[in-house]
Backbone as XML, in Angstrom:
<?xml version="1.0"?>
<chain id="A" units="angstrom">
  <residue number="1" name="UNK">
    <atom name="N" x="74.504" y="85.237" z="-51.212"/>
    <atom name="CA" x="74.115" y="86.541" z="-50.722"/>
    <atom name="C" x="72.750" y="86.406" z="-50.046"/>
  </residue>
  <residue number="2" name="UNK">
    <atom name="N" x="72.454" y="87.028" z="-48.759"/>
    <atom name="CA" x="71.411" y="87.303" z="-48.350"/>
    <atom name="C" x="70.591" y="87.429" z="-48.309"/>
  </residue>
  <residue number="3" name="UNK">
    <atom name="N" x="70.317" y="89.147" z="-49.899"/>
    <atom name="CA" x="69.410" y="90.286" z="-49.771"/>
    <atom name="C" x="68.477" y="89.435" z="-50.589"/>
  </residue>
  <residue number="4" name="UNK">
    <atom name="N" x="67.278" y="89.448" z="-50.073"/>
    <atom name="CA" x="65.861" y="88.664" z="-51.243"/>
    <atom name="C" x="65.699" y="89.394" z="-52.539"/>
  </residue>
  <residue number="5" name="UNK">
    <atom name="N" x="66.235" y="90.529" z="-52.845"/>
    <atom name="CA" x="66.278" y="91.027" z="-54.020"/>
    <atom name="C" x="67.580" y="90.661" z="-54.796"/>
  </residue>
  <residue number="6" name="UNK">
    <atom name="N" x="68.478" y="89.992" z="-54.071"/>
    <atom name="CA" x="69.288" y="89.866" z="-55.279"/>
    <atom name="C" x="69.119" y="89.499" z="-56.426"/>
  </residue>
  <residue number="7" name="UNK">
    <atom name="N" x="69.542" y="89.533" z="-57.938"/>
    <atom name="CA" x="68.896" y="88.864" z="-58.655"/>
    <atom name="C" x="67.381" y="89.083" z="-58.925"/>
  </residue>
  <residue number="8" name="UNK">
    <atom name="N" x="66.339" y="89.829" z="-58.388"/>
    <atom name="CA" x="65.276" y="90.103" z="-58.409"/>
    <atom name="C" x="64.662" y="90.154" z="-60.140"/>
  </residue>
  <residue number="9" name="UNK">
    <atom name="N" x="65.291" y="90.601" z="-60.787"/>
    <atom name="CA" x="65.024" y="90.643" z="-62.118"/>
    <atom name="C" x="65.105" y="89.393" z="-62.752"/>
  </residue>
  <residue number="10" name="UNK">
    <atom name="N" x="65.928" y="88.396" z="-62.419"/>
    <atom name="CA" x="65.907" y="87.088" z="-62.900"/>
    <atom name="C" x="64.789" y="86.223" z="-62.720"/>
  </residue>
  <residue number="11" name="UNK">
    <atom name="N" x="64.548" y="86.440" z="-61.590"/>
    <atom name="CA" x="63.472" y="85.818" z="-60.969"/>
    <atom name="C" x="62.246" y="86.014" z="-61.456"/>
  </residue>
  <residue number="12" name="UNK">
    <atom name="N" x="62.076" y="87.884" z="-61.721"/>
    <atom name="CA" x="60.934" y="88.742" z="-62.125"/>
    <atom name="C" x="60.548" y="87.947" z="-63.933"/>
  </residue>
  <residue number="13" name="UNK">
    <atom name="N" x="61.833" y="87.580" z="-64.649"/>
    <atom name="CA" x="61.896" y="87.067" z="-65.740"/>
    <atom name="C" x="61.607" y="85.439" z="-65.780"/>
  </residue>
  <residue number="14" name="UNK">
    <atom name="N" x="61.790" y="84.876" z="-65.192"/>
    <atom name="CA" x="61.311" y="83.513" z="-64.676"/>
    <atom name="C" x="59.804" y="83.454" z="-64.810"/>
  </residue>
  <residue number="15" name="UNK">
    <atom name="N" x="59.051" y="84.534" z="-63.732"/>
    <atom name="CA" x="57.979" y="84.234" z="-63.274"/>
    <atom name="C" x="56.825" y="84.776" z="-64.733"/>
  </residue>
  <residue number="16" name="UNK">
    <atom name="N" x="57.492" y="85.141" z="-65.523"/>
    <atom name="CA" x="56.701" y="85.901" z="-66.737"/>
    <atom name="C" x="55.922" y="84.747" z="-67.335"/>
  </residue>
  <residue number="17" name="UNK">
    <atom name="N" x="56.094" y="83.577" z="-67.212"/>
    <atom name="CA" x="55.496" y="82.432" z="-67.773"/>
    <atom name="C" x="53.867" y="82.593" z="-66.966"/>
  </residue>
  <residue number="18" name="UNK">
    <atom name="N" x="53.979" y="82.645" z="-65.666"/>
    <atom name="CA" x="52.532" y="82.567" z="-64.764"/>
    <atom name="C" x="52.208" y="83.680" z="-65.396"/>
  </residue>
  <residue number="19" name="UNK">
    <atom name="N" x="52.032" y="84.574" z="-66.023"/>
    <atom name="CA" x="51.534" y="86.199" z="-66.083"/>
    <atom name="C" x="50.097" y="85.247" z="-66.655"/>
  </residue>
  <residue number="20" name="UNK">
    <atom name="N" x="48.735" y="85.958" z="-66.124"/>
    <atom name="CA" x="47.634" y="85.497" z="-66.889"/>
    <atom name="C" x="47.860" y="85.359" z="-68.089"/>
  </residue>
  <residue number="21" name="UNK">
    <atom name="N" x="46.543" y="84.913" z="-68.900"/>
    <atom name="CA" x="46.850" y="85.033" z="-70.234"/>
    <atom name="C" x="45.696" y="86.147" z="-70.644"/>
  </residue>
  <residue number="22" name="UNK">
    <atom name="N" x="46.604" y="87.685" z="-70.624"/>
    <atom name="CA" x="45.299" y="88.532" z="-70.777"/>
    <atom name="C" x="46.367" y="89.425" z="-71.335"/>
  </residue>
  <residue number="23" name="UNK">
    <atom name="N" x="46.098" y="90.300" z="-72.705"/>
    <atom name="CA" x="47.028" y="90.824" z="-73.016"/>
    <atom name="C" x="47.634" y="91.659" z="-72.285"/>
  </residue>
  <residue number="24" name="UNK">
    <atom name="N" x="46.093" y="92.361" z="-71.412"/>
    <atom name="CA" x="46.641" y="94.085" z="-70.428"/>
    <atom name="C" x="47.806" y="93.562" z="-69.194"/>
  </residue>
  <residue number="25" name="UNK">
    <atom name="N" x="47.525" y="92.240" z="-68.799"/>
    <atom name="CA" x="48.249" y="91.656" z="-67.699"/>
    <atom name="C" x="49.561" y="91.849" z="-67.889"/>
  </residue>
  <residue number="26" name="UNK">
    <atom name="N" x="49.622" y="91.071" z="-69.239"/>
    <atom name="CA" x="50.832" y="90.875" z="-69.870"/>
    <atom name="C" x="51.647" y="92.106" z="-70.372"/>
  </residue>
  <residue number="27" name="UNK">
    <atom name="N" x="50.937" y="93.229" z="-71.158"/>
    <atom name="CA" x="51.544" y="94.181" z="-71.090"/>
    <atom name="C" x="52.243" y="95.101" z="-69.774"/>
  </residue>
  <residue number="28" name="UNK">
    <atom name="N" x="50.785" y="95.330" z="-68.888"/>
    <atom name="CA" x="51.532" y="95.579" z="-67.410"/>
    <atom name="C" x="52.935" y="95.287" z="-66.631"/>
  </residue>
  <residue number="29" name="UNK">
    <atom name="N" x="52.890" y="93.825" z="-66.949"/>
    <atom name="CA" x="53.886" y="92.810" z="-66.348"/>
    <atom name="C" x="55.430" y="93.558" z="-66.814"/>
  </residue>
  <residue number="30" name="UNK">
    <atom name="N" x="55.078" y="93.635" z="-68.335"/>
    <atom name="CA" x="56.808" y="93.630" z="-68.819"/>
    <atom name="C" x="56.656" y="95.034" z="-68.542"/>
  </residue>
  <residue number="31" name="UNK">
    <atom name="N" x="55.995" y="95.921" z="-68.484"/>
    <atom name="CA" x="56.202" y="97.455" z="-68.521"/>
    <atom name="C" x="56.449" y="97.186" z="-66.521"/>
  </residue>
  <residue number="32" name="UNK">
    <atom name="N" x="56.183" y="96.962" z="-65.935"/>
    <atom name="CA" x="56.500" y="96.487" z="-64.618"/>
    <atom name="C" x="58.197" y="96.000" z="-64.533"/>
  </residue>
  <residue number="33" name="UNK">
    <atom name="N" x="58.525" y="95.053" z="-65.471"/>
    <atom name="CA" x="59.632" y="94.170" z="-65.317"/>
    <atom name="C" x="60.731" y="95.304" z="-65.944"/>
  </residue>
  <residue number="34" name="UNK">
    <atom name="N" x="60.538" y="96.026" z="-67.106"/>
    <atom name="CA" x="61.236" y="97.069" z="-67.594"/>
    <atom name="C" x="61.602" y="98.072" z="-66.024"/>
  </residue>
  <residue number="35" name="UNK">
    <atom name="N" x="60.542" y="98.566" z="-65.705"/>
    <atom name="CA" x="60.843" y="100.075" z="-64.678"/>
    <atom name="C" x="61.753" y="99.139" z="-63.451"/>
  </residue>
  <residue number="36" name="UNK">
    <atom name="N" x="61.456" y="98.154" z="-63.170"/>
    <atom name="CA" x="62.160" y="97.452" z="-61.938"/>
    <atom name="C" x="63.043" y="97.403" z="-62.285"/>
  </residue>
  <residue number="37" name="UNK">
    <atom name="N" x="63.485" y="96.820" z="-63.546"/>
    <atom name="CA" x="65.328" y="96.965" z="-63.747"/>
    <atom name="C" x="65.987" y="98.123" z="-63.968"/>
  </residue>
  <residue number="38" name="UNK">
    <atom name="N" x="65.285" y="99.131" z="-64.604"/>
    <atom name="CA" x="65.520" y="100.704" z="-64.633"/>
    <atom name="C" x="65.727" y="101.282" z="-63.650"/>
  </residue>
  <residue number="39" name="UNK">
    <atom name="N" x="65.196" y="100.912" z="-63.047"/>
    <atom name="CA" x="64.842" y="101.983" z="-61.779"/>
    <atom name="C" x="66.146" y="101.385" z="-60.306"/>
  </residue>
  <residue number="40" name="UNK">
    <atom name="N" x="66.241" y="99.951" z="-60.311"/>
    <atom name="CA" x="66.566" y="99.516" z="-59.104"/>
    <atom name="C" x="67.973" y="99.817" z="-59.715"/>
  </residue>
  <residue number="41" name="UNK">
    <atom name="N" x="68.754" y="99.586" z="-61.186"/>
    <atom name="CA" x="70.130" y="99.679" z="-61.447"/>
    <atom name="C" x="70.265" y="101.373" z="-60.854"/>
  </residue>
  <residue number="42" name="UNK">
    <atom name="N" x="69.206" y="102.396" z="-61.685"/>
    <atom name="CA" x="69.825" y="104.080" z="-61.115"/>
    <atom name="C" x="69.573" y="104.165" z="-59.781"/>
  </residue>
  <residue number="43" name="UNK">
    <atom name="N" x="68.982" y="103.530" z="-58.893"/>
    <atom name="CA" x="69.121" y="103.461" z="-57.730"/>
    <atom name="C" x="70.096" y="103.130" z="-57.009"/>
  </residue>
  <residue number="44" name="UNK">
    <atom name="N" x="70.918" y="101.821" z="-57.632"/>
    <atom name="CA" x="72.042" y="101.479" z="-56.855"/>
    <atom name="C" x="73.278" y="102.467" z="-57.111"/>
  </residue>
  <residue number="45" name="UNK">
    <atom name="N" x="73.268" y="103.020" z="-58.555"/>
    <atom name="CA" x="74.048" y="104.401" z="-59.178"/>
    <atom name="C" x="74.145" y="104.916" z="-58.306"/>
  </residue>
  <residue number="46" name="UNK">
    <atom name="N" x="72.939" y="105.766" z="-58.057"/>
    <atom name="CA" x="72.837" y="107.285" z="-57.078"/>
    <atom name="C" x="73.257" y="107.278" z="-55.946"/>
  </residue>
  <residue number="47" name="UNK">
    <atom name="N" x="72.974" y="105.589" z="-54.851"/>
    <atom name="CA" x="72.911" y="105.868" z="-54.110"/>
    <atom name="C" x="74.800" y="105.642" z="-54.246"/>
  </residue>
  <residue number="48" name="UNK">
    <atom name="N" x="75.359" y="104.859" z="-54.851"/>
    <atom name="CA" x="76.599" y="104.805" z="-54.427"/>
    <atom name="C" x="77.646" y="106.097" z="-54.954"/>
  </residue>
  <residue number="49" name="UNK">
    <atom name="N" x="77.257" y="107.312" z="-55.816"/>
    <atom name="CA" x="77.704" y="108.446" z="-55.801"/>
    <atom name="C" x="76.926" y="108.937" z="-55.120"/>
  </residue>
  <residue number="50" name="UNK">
    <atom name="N" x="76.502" y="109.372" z="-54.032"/>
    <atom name="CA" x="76.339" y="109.677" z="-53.403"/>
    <atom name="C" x="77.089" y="109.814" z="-52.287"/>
  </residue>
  <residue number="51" name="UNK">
    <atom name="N" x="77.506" y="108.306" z="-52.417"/>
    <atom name="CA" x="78.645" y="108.341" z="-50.756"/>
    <atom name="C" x="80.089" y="108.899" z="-51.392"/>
  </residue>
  <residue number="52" name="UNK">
    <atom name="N" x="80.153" y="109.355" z="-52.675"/>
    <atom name="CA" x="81.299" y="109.894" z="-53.152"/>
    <atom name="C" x="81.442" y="111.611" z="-52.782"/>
  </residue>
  <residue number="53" name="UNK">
    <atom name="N" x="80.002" y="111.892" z="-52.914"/>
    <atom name="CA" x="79.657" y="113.420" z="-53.023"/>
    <atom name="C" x="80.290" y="114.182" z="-52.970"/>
  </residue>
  <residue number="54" name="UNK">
    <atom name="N" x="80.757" y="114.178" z="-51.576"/>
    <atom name="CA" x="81.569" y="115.754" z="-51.149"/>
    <atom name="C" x="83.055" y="115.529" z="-51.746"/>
  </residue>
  <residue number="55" name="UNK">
    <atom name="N" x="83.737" y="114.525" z="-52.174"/>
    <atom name="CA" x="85.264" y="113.774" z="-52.379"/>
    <atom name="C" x="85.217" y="114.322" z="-53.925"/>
  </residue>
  <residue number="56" name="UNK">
    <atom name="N" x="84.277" y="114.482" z="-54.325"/>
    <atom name="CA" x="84.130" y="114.715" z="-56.233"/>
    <atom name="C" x="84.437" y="116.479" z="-56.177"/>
  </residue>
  <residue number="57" name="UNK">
    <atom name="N" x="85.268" y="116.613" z="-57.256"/>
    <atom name="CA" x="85.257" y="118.318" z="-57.609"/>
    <atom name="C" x="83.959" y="119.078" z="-57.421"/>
  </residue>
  <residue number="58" name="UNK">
    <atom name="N" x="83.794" y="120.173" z="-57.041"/>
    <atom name="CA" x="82.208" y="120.464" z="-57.285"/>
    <atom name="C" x="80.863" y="120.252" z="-56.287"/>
  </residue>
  <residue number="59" name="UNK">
    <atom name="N" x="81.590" y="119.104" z="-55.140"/>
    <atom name="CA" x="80.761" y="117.756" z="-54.624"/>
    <atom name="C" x="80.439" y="118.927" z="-53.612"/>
  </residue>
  <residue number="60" name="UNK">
    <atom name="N" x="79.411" y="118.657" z="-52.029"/>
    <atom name="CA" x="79.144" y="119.222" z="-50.790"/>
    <atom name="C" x="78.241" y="118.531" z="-50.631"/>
  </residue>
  <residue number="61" name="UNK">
    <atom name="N" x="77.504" y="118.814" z="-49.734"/>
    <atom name="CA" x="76.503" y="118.542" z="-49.066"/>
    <atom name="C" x="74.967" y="118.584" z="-49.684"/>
  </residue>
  <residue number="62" name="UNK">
    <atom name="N" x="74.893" y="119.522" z="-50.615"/>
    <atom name="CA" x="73.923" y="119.282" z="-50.860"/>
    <atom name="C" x="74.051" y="118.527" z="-52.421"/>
  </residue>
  <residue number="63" name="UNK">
    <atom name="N" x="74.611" y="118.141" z="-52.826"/>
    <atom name="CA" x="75.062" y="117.453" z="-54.045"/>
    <atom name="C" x="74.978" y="116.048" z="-53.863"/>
  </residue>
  <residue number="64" name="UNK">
    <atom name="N" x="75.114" y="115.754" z="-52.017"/>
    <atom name="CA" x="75.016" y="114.125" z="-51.616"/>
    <atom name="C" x="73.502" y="114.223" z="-51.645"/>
  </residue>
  <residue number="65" name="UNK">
    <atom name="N" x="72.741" y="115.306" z="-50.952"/>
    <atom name="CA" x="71.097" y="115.256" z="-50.578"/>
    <atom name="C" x="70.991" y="114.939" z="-52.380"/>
  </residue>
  <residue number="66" name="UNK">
    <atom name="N" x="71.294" y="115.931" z="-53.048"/>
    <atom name="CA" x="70.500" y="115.658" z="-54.429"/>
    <atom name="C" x="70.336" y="114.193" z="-54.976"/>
  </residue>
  <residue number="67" name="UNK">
    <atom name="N" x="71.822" y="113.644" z="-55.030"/>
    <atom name="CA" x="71.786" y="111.895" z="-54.975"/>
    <atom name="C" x="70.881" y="111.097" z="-54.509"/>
  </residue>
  <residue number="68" name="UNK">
    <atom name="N" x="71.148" y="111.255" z="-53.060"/>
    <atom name="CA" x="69.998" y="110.855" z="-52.391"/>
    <atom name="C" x="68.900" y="110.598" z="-52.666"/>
  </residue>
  <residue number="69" name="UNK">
    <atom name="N" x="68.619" y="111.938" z="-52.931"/>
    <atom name="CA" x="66.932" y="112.066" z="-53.127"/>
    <atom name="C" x="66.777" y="111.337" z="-54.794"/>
  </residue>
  <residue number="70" name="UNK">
    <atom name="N" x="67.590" y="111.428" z="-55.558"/>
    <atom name="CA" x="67.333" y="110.589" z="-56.557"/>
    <atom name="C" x="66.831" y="109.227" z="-56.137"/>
  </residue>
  <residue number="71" name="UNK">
    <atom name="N" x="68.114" y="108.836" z="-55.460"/>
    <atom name="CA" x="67.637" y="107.255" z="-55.426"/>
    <atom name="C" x="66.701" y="106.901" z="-54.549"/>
  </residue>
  <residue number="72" name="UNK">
    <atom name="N" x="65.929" y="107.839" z="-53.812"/>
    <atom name="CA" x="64.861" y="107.651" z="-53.265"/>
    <atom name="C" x="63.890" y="107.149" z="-54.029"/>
  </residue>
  <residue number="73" name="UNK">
    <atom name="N" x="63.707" y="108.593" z="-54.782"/>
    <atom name="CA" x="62.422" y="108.297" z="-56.239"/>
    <atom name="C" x="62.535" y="106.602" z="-56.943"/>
  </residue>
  <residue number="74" name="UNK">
    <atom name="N" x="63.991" y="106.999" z="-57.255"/>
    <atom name="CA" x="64.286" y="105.684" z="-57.904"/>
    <atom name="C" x="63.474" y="104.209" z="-57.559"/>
  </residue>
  <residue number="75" name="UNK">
    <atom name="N" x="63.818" y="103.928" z="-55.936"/>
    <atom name="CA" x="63.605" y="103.220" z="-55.174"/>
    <atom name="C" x="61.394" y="102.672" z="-54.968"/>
  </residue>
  <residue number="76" name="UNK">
    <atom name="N" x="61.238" y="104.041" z="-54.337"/>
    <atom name="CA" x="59.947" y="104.391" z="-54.445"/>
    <atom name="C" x="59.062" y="103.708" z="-55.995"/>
  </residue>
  <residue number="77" name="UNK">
    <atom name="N" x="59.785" y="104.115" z="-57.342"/>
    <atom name="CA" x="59.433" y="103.492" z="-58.289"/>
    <atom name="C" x="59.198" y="102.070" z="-58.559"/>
  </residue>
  <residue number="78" name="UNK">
    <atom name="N" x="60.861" y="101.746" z="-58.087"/>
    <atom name="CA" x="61.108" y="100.236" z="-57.907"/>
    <atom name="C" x="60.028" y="99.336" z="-56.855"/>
  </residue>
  <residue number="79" name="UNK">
    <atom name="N" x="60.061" y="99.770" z="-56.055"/>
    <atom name="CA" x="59.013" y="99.147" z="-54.909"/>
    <atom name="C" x="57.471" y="99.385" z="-55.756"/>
  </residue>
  <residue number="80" name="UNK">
    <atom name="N" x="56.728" y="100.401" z="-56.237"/>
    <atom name="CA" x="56.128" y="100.394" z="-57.072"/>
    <atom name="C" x="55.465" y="99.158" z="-58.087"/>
  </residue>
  <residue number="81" name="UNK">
    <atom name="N" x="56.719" y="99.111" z="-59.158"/>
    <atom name="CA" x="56.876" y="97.974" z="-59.538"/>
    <atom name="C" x="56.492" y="96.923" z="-59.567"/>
  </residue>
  <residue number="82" name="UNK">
    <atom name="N" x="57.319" y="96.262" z="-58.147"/>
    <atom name="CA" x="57.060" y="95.497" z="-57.489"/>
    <atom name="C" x="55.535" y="94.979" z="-56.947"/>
  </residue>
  <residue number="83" name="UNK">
    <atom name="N" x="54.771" y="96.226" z="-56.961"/>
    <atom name="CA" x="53.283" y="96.049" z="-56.718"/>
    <atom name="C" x="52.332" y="95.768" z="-57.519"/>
  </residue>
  <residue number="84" name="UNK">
    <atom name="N" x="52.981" y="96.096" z="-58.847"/>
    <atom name="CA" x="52.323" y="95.600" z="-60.041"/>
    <atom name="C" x="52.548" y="94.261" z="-60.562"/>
  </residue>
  <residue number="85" name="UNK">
    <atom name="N" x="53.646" y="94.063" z="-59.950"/>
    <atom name="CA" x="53.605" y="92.179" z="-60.450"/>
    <atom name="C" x="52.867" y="91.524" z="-59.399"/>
  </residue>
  <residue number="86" name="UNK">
    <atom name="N" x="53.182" y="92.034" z="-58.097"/>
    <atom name="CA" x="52.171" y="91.064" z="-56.453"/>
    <atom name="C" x="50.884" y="91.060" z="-56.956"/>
  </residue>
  <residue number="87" name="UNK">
    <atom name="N" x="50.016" y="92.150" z="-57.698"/>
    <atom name="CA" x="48.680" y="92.130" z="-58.546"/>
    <atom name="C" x="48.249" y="91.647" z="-59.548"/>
  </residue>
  <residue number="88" name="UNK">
    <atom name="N" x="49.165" y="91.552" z="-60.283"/>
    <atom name="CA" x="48.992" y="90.351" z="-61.596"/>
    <atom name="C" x="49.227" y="89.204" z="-61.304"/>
  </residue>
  <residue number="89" name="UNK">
    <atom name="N" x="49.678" y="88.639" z="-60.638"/>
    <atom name="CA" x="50.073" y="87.280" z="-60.415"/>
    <atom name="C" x="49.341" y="86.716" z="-58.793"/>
  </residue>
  <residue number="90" name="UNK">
    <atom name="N" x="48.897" y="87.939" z="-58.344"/>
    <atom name="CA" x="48.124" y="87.601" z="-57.312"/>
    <atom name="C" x="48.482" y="86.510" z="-56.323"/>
  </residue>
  <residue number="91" name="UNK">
    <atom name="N" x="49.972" y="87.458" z="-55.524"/>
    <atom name="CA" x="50.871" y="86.833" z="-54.658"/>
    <atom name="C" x="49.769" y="87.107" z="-53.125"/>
  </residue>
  <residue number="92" name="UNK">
    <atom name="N" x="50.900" y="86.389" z="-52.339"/>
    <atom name="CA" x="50.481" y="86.684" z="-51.256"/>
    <atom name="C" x="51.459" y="86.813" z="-50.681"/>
  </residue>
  <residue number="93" name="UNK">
    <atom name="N" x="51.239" y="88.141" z="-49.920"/>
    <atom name="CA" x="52.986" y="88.947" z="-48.731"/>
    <atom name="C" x="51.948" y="89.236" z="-47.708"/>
  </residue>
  <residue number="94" name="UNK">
    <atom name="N" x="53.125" y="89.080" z="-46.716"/>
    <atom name="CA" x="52.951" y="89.829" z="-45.382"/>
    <atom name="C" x="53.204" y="90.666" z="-45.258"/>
  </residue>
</chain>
């Protein structure tokens, strides 16, 4: 597969060995590694009922926006996340 996140959590679990050796780091890290897997699984949820929306009993248009906008947040979190490990481990991105 392609996507550089595949697997992202494996990886995120891999890299837990480099975490400084500072407890707050370390706490950060896994409270980081927790919301990324939380967050990126209800993300992939939402967004894929979502494309169910209007087909579900009940479903319309704004029932897909509500989805949506979940997995926005979701997402937003996840990327988040993600910023808290590039800081503890003191990556370097473009």
């Amino acid at each position: 597969m392609e996507d550089p996140l595949f697997r992202a959590d494996k990886t995120l679990i891999r890299l837990q060995s480099r975490v400084p050796n500072n407890p707050d780091d370390e706490a950060d890290y896994q409270e980081a590694l927790d919301l990324f897997v939380e967050k990126a699984e209800s993300a992939n949820g939402m967004a894929f009922i979502s494309s169910w929306g209007e087909a579900n009993p009940g479903g319309g248009k704004d029932r897909v926006a509500m989805f949506i906008e979940r997995a926005k947040t979701d997402v937003i979190q996840t990327r988040d996340s993600l910023k808290t490990v590039i800081r503890i481990l003191n990556l370097k991105v473009d």
